[in-house]
Tab-separated table of C-alpha atoms in Angstrom:
chain	number	residue	atom	x	y	z
A	1	MET	CA	11.082	27.889	0.375
A	2	ARG	CA	7.813	26.600	-1.074
A	3	LYS	CA	7.948	22.854	-1.621
A	4	VAL	CA	7.157	21.918	-5.222
A	5	LYS	CA	6.936	18.220	-5.982
A	6	PRO	CA	6.581	16.927	-9.556
A	7	LEU	CA	5.220	13.407	-9.147
A	8	ILE	CA	3.776	10.426	-10.917
A	9	ILE	CA	0.615	8.896	-9.462
A	10	GLY	CA	2.665	6.960	-6.959
A	11	GLY	CA	4.314	10.150	-5.814
A	12	ILE	CA	1.128	11.441	-4.268
A	13	LEU	CA	0.541	8.113	-2.611
A	14	ALA	CA	4.170	7.366	-1.769
A	15	ALA	CA	4.408	9.344	1.442
A	16	SER	CA	1.059	8.098	2.642
A	17	LEU	CA	1.289	4.450	1.606
A	18	ALA	CA	4.989	3.634	1.926
A	19	ALA	CA	4.715	2.989	5.665
A	20	ALA	CA	1.117	1.791	5.647
A	21	PRO	CA	0.075	-1.872	5.783
A	22	MET	CA	-1.875	-3.517	3.005
A	23	LEU	CA	-5.258	-1.804	2.895
A	24	ALA	CA	-7.238	-4.923	3.658
A	25	SER	CA	-9.965	-2.836	5.247
A	26	CYS	CA	-10.724	-1.399	1.818
A	27	GLY	CA	-11.488	-4.805	0.366
A	28	GLY	CA	-9.552	-6.895	-2.106
A	29	ASP	CA	-9.197	-4.198	-4.750
A	30	ILE	CA	-6.543	-2.234	-2.876
A	31	ASN	CA	-3.170	-3.883	-2.456
A	32	ASN	CA	-0.397	-1.746	-1.018
A	33	ASP	CA	2.256	-3.918	-2.680
A	34	GLU	CA	0.617	-3.318	-6.038
A	35	TYR	CA	0.900	0.430	-5.583
A	36	ARG	CA	4.387	0.304	-4.085
A	37	ASP	CA	5.888	-1.197	-7.254
A	38	ASP	CA	4.910	1.987	-9.096
A	39	LEU	CA	5.604	4.556	-6.396
A	40	VAL	CA	8.336	6.980	-7.381
A	41	VAL	CA	8.769	10.483	-6.010
A	42	VAL	CA	10.682	12.792	-8.323
A	43	GLY	CA	12.857	14.763	-5.909
A	44	ASP	CA	12.588	14.853	-2.125
A	45	GLY	CA	10.068	17.686	-2.046
A	46	SER	CA	12.304	20.606	-2.994
A	47	ALA	CA	12.152	22.637	-6.199
A	48	ASP	CA	15.968	22.692	-6.202
A	49	ASP	CA	16.465	18.913	-6.507
A	50	GLY	CA	18.921	17.818	-9.193
A	51	GLY	CA	16.960	14.701	-10.157
A	52	ALA	CA	19.718	12.104	-10.436
A	53	ALA	CA	18.742	10.225	-7.297
A	54	ALA	CA	15.116	10.328	-8.389
A	55	ALA	CA	15.975	8.846	-11.770
A	56	THR	CA	17.870	6.009	-10.058
A	57	ALA	CA	14.940	5.338	-7.728
A	58	GLU	CA	12.548	5.358	-10.664
A	59	LYS	CA	14.673	2.849	-12.619
A	60	ASP	CA	14.987	0.554	-9.571
A	61	ALA	CA	11.235	0.632	-9.054
A	62	SER	CA	10.667	-0.097	-12.754
A	63	ASP	CA	13.086	-3.058	-12.678
A	64	GLN	CA	11.406	-4.473	-9.571
A	65	ALA	CA	7.986	-4.120	-11.128
A	66	LYS	CA	9.096	-5.893	-14.332
A	67	GLU	CA	10.684	-8.767	-12.359
A	68	ALA	CA	7.613	-9.177	-10.179
A	69	ALA	CA	5.322	-9.120	-13.201
A	70	SER	CA	7.305	-11.828	-15.008
A	71	GLU	CA	7.631	-14.162	-12.028
A	72	GLU	CA	4.471	-13.772	-9.983
A	73	ALA	CA	1.693	-12.100	-11.985
A	74	ALA	CA	-1.533	-14.036	-12.460
A	75	PRO	CA	-2.658	-14.525	-16.083
A	76	GLU	CA	-5.417	-11.912	-15.792
A	77	GLU	CA	-2.893	-9.388	-14.438
A	78	ALA	CA	-0.628	-9.947	-17.405
A	79	ALA	CA	-3.363	-9.248	-19.951
A	80	PRO	CA	-3.300	-5.427	-19.618
A	81	GLU	CA	0.480	-5.471	-20.071
A	82	GLU	CA	0.094	-7.480	-23.279
A	83	ALA	CA	-2.496	-5.018	-24.549
A	84	ALA	CA	-0.189	-2.137	-23.727
A	85	SER	CA	2.656	-3.764	-25.607
A	86	GLU	CA	0.494	-3.882	-28.743
A	87	GLU	CA	-0.102	-0.145	-28.555
A	88	ALA	CA	3.550	0.863	-28.089
A	89	PRO	CA	6.834	-1.020	-28.513
A	90	ALA	CA	8.446	-2.200	-25.302
A	91	GLN	CA	11.566	-0.227	-26.175
A	92	ASP	CA	9.587	3.016	-26.182
A	93	SER	CA	8.196	2.269	-22.727
A	94	ALA	CA	11.661	1.550	-21.375
A	95	GLU	CA	13.005	4.753	-22.872
A	96	THR	CA	10.206	6.740	-21.266
A	97	ALA	CA	10.790	5.146	-17.878
A	98	ASP	CA	14.531	5.868	-18.044
A	99	THR	CA	14.216	9.492	-19.157
A	100	PRO	CA	15.581	11.698	-16.348
A	101	PRO	CA	13.087	14.117	-14.785
A	102	GLU	CA	15.115	17.137	-15.948
A	103	GLN	CA	14.372	16.109	-19.559
A	104	ARG	CA	10.642	15.915	-18.855
A	105	PRO	CA	9.901	19.304	-17.275
A	106	ILE	CA	6.182	19.486	-18.096
A	107	ALA	CA	4.825	19.005	-14.585
A	108	GLU	CA	7.720	20.988	-13.121
A	109	ASN	CA	6.848	23.988	-15.277
A	110	LEU	CA	3.183	23.837	-14.345
A	111	ALA	CA	4.048	23.387	-10.667
A	112	ALA	CA	6.270	26.461	-10.836
A	113	THR	CA	3.431	28.449	-12.397
A	114	VAL	CA	1.030	27.344	-9.673
A	115	SER	CA	3.592	28.128	-6.978
A	116	GLY	CA	3.941	31.626	-8.405
A	117	ILE	CA	0.179	32.150	-8.289
A	118	ILE	CA	0.103	31.115	-4.634
A	119	SER	CA	2.983	33.422	-3.773
A	120	SER	CA	1.272	36.382	-5.421
A	121	TYR	CA	-1.609	36.073	-2.944
A	122	GLY	CA	0.597	35.716	0.128
A	123	ALA	CA	-1.636	32.880	1.304
A	124	ASN	CA	-0.845	29.593	3.011
A	125	ALA	CA	-2.021	27.357	0.197
A	126	SER	CA	-1.425	23.841	-1.119
A	127	VAL	CA	-2.272	22.292	-4.481
A	128	THR	CA	-2.283	18.656	-5.579
A	129	TYR	CA	-2.969	17.636	-9.189
A	130	THR	CA	-3.233	14.124	-10.622
A	131	SER	CA	-4.127	13.123	-14.156
A	132	LEU	CA	-6.374	10.057	-14.220
A	133	SER	CA	-5.940	9.500	-17.961
A	134	ASP	CA	-2.146	9.097	-18.164
A	135	LEU	CA	-0.797	7.772	-14.894
A	136	ASP	CA	2.577	6.829	-16.405
A	137	ASP	CA	3.449	10.400	-17.346
A	138	TYR	CA	4.878	13.104	-15.107
A	139	ALA	CA	1.437	14.713	-15.114
A	140	THR	CA	1.098	14.768	-11.357
A	141	PHE	CA	2.494	17.375	-8.990
A	142	ALA	CA	1.991	18.874	-5.560
A	143	VAL	CA	2.868	22.289	-4.185
A	144	ASP	CA	3.166	21.972	-0.403
A	145	GLY	CA	0.768	19.052	-0.776
A	146	SER	CA	1.768	17.281	2.428
A	147	GLU	CA	1.356	20.330	4.646
A	148	PRO	CA	-1.474	19.978	7.211
A	149	HIS	CA	-4.238	22.600	7.101
A	150	VAL	CA	-7.210	23.297	9.320
A	151	SER	CA	-9.564	21.032	7.414
A	152	ALA	CA	-12.932	22.742	7.862
A	153	SER	CA	-15.472	20.414	6.224
A	154	MET	CA	-12.897	18.513	4.164
A	155	ILE	CA	-12.605	16.210	7.199
A	156	LYS	CA	-15.989	14.835	6.171
A	157	LEU	CA	-14.215	12.852	3.438
A	158	ALA	CA	-12.383	10.965	6.193
A	159	ILE	CA	-15.613	10.368	8.104
A	160	MET	CA	-17.208	8.971	4.938
A	161	ALA	CA	-14.206	6.647	4.597
A	162	GLU	CA	-14.758	5.119	8.039
A	163	VAL	CA	-18.528	4.805	7.511
A	164	PHE	CA	-17.982	3.003	4.207
A	165	ASP	CA	-15.305	0.807	5.775
A	166	GLN	CA	-17.831	-0.346	8.376
A	167	VAL	CA	-20.437	-0.890	5.666
A	168	ASN	CA	-17.942	-2.950	3.684
A	169	SER	CA	-17.108	-4.953	6.815
A	170	GLY	CA	-20.770	-5.650	7.539
A	171	TYR	CA	-20.974	-3.677	10.787
A	172	LEU	CA	-23.327	-1.144	9.226
A	173	ALA	CA	-25.832	-1.201	6.368
A	174	LEU	CA	-26.712	1.694	4.094
A	175	GLU	CA	-30.406	1.095	4.667
A	176	ASP	CA	-30.139	1.269	8.472
A	177	SER	CA	-32.410	3.967	9.921
A	178	TYR	CA	-31.423	6.648	12.447
A	179	THR	CA	-33.431	9.306	14.265
A	180	VAL	CA	-32.288	12.884	14.800
A	181	GLN	CA	-32.215	13.736	18.504
A	182	GLU	CA	-32.532	17.173	20.103
A	183	SER	CA	-28.893	16.937	21.137
A	184	ASP	CA	-27.865	16.422	17.501
A	185	ILE	CA	-29.134	19.815	16.361
A	186	VAL	CA	-26.317	22.292	15.627
A	187	GLY	CA	-25.999	25.292	13.356
A	188	GLY	CA	-23.804	25.986	10.395
A	189	THR	CA	-24.267	24.368	7.012
A	190	GLY	CA	-26.939	21.825	6.131
A	191	THR	CA	-30.707	21.457	6.134
A	192	LEU	CA	-31.289	18.845	8.840
A	193	GLN	CA	-31.162	21.459	11.599
A	194	GLY	CA	-34.440	22.774	10.167
A	195	SER	CA	-36.067	19.354	10.142
A	196	GLY	CA	-36.001	19.104	13.912
A	197	PRO	CA	-35.688	16.131	16.272
A	198	GLY	CA	-37.586	12.991	15.342
A	199	THR	CA	-36.542	13.090	11.689
A	200	GLN	CA	-35.608	9.614	10.455
A	201	LEU	CA	-32.950	9.019	7.843
A	202	SER	CA	-31.121	6.057	6.398
A	203	LEU	CA	-27.363	5.753	6.807
A	204	SER	CA	-27.011	6.465	3.099
A	205	ASP	CA	-29.023	9.677	3.470
A	206	LEU	CA	-26.892	10.814	6.399
A	207	VAL	CA	-23.717	10.414	4.338
A	208	ARG	CA	-25.321	12.184	1.377
A	209	HIS	CA	-26.314	15.147	3.569
A	210	MET	CA	-22.801	15.272	5.040
A	211	ILE	CA	-21.064	15.315	1.645
A	212	ALA	CA	-23.483	17.097	-0.687
A	213	GLU	CA	-24.710	19.752	1.759
A	214	SER	CA	-21.834	19.585	4.251
A	215	ASP	CA	-24.578	19.074	6.841
A	216	ASN	CA	-23.191	19.414	10.363
A	217	VAL	CA	-26.078	17.575	12.044
A	218	ALA	CA	-25.539	14.535	9.826
A	219	THR	CA	-21.779	14.743	10.368
A	220	ASN	CA	-22.003	14.742	14.161
A	221	MET	CA	-24.481	11.860	14.084
A	222	LEU	CA	-22.049	9.856	11.968
A	223	ILE	CA	-19.135	10.654	14.276
A	224	ASP	CA	-21.217	9.373	17.205
A	225	LEU	CA	-22.125	6.275	15.196
A	226	VAL	CA	-18.655	5.138	14.106
A	227	GLY	CA	-16.511	6.831	16.763
A	228	MET	CA	-13.873	9.528	16.487
A	229	ASP	CA	-11.074	7.078	17.308
A	230	ALA	CA	-12.243	4.730	14.558
A	231	VAL	CA	-12.086	7.553	11.998
A	232	ASN	CA	-8.510	8.334	13.003
A	233	GLU	CA	-7.558	4.666	12.894
A	234	GLU	CA	-8.968	4.367	9.387
A	235	VAL	CA	-7.135	7.405	8.038
A	236	ALA	CA	-3.952	5.952	9.522
A	237	LYS	CA	-4.597	2.698	7.615
A	238	LEU	CA	-5.079	4.740	4.459
A	239	GLY	CA	-1.768	6.480	5.149
A	240	LEU	CA	-3.302	9.951	5.431
A	241	ASN	CA	-0.546	11.311	7.625
A	242	ALA	CA	-1.801	14.896	7.856
A	243	THR	CA	-5.442	14.014	8.591
A	244	SER	CA	-6.867	14.055	12.104
A	245	LEU	CA	-10.417	14.325	13.497
A	246	GLN	CA	-10.261	16.018	16.903
A	247	ARG	CA	-13.587	17.788	17.395
A	248	TYR	CA	-17.255	17.764	16.411
A	249	MET	CA	-18.719	20.251	13.979
A	250	MET	CA	-19.697	23.577	15.570
A	251	ASP	CA	-17.864	22.741	18.802
A	252	THR	CA	-16.904	26.320	19.612
A	253	ASP	CA	-15.501	25.387	23.026
A	254	ALA	CA	-13.007	23.031	21.406
A	255	GLN	CA	-12.126	25.659	18.827
A	256	ALA	CA	-11.550	28.243	21.555
A	257	ALA	CA	-9.180	25.767	23.218
A	258	GLY	CA	-7.210	25.445	19.977
A	259	ILE	CA	-8.528	21.978	19.111
A	260	GLU	CA	-8.960	21.589	15.360
A	261	ASN	CA	-9.385	18.995	12.628
A	262	HIS	CA	-6.634	18.787	10.007
A	263	MET	CA	-6.039	17.486	6.489
A	264	SER	CA	-3.646	18.115	3.591
A	265	SER	CA	-4.370	18.569	-0.097
A	266	ASP	CA	-2.445	15.339	-0.752
A	267	ASP	CA	-4.639	13.409	1.706
A	268	ALA	CA	-7.835	14.666	0.085
A	269	ALA	CA	-6.414	13.683	-3.312
A	270	VAL	CA	-5.650	10.144	-2.113
A	271	ILE	CA	-9.295	9.601	-1.117
A	272	LEU	CA	-10.538	11.083	-4.392
A	273	ILE	CA	-8.167	8.959	-6.475
A	274	LEU	CA	-9.466	5.824	-4.740
A	275	ILE	CA	-13.037	6.928	-5.456
A	276	ALA	CA	-12.307	7.789	-9.096
A	277	ASN	CA	-10.586	4.443	-9.669
A	278	GLY	CA	-13.469	2.463	-8.125
A	279	GLU	CA	-11.232	1.367	-5.243
A	280	PHE	CA	-12.953	3.158	-2.367
A	281	TYR	CA	-13.681	-0.122	-0.549
A	282	THR	CA	-15.867	-1.489	-3.378
A	283	PRO	CA	-16.832	-0.284	-6.876
A	284	GLU	CA	-20.406	0.202	-5.626
A	285	LEU	CA	-19.336	2.350	-2.664
A	286	SER	CA	-16.995	4.274	-4.962
A	287	GLN	CA	-19.916	5.067	-7.252
A	288	LEU	CA	-22.084	6.098	-4.323
A	289	ALA	CA	-19.352	8.435	-3.095
A	290	THR	CA	-19.073	9.900	-6.611
A	291	ASP	CA	-22.838	10.450	-6.701
A	292	PHE	CA	-22.752	12.323	-3.388
A	293	LEU	CA	-19.767	14.440	-4.457
A	294	SER	CA	-21.567	15.263	-7.713
A	295	GLN	CA	-24.486	16.689	-5.722
A	296	GLN	CA	-22.254	19.272	-3.983
A	297	THR	CA	-24.304	22.413	-3.361
A	298	ASP	CA	-21.300	24.760	-3.015
A	299	ALA	CA	-20.356	25.668	-6.587
A	300	GLY	CA	-17.610	28.173	-5.758
A	301	GLY	CA	-13.888	27.541	-5.989
A	302	ILE	CA	-12.608	25.306	-8.766
A	303	ALA	CA	-15.791	24.622	-10.756
A	304	PRO	CA	-16.321	28.061	-12.370
A	305	SER	CA	-12.915	27.877	-14.104
A	306	LEU	CA	-13.328	24.406	-15.608
A	307	SER	CA	-13.691	23.932	-19.352
A	308	SER	CA	-17.043	23.482	-21.035
A	309	GLY	CA	-18.189	19.874	-20.935
A	310	GLU	CA	-16.371	19.034	-17.730
A	311	THR	CA	-18.245	18.202	-14.532
A	312	PHE	CA	-16.923	18.298	-11.001
A	313	ALA	CA	-17.602	15.799	-8.199
A	314	HIS	CA	-16.154	17.555	-5.169
A	315	LYS	CA	-16.133	18.526	-1.515
A	316	THR	CA	-15.559	21.996	-0.104
A	317	GLY	CA	-14.592	23.334	3.305
A	318	THR	CA	-15.050	26.825	4.711
A	319	LEU	CA	-14.195	28.574	7.962
A	320	THR	CA	-13.033	32.120	8.664
A	321	ASN	CA	-9.936	32.632	6.476
A	322	VAL	CA	-10.110	28.986	5.399
A	323	ARG	CA	-11.388	27.915	1.969
A	324	HIS	CA	-10.732	24.494	0.448
A	325	ASP	CA	-12.016	22.628	-2.597
A	326	ALA	CA	-11.056	19.193	-3.914
A	327	GLY	CA	-12.676	16.878	-6.389
A	328	ILE	CA	-12.708	14.740	-9.509
A	329	VAL	CA	-12.883	16.656	-12.797
A	330	GLN	CA	-14.878	14.392	-15.090
A	331	GLY	CA	-14.474	14.683	-18.840
A	332	GLU	CA	-12.559	13.286	-21.781
A	333	ALA	CA	-9.324	13.378	-19.771
A	334	PRO	CA	-10.312	13.231	-16.074
A	335	TYR	CA	-8.128	14.438	-13.234
A	336	VAL	CA	-8.157	15.124	-9.507
A	337	LEU	CA	-7.487	18.628	-8.229
A	338	SER	CA	-7.181	19.585	-4.572
A	339	VAL	CA	-6.650	23.215	-3.489
A	340	PHE	CA	-6.405	24.195	0.187
A	341	VAL	CA	-6.170	27.888	1.111
A	342	GLU	CA	-5.691	29.504	4.520
A	343	GLY	CA	-4.753	32.957	5.737
A	344	THR	CA	-6.759	35.085	3.319
A	345	ASP	CA	-10.354	36.226	2.859
A	346	GLU	CA	-12.846	34.107	0.950
A	347	GLY	CA	-12.850	36.313	-2.130
A	348	SER	CA	-9.082	36.108	-2.487
A	349	ALA	CA	-9.122	32.364	-1.847
A	350	LEU	CA	-11.728	31.816	-4.565
A	351	SER	CA	-9.725	33.997	-6.952
A	352	LEU	CA	-6.569	31.988	-6.212
A	353	MET	CA	-8.426	28.749	-6.904
A	354	GLY	CA	-9.704	30.160	-10.164
A	355	GLU	CA	-6.236	31.193	-11.328
A	356	VAL	CA	-4.750	27.811	-10.415
A	357	THR	CA	-7.539	25.964	-12.239
A	358	THR	CA	-7.204	28.183	-15.311
A	359	ALA	CA	-3.451	27.582	-15.431
A	360	ILE	CA	-4.000	23.821	-15.309
A	361	GLU	CA	-6.802	23.885	-17.877
A	362	THR	CA	-4.681	26.020	-20.222
A	363	ALA	CA	-1.708	23.683	-19.907
A	364	ARG	CA	-3.936	20.705	-20.627
A	365	ALA	CA	-5.559	22.395	-23.652
A	366	ASN	CA	-2.115	23.199	-25.068
A	367	GLY	CA	-0.974	19.599	-24.635
A	368	GLU	CA	1.620	20.629	-22.089
A	369	VAL	CA	0.346	18.222	-19.445
A	370	ALA	CA	-1.918	15.175	-19.454
């Protein structure tokens, strides 16, 4: 049975952050306790859940959050709550929080539609959607979002995370200069292979090439720089349970031995949510990551089906019978969308992505989902 999970923002992060320590490595802006107060998963991952246990868990989490806010919150933390209370009566907020999931089927309906699209293609696909404009609504869902996939170039998001963690910690600097060696030259995507050995680039440029062009030369240089183990340690700190870096780009020997990199659509969404919220280590690094994602040279997948006026800061990944796309849809009501597809040809995968995106855009235009 396909696993359909209607979630609030915490739902996407719940599985990944519930067992993770405070994300001190990401700087002071990310506090795991702060997220945990709001983390509620509606259902245990099955489309057949009744919802009663979820409603109880949601109410408990709400009560804990209110108690913590009244007893421990700093004055500046209380200010947003006061502003919110001016916009809507407290009673309305309480009623919304206590409304059982079965009475708020918006995300469930959209998730079911998306699940049906996936089934019609017979593909192994996962979708994660998160509204960034209304995080208190059930406008977030995942269809098989926690399932690990062969990551293709989506793993480069995790490598960027470790590089930026080391920049934030002072071990590296964005202006540091590195020289391409003969041994760094590999094929596949990217332009640095044509530049040849001796080319000098800043750390910032290497990350930009890796994200915007999916450059494999830049990626392997960055893996050598920060270390494969360090990348895996960082994704563990971030709670990305399905993400693992196990081989270099274009390492055909490792591939032949069955060694692959993995990631889930949920894990990609977690990184993108941090970036979109300015919490990817620092606001400045978050903006830099957004800039690189906005320069993505692969325009296939989700982007062609977005509404006029929306822009897409995203990362793609492609291998034989593997096609992924995940990014931040920027517009009046921004959201994160992550679609991972395996087991079908590229044309079918792109068509699936287009249908999923159109379904979401239609639901949003009709006011059916935030």
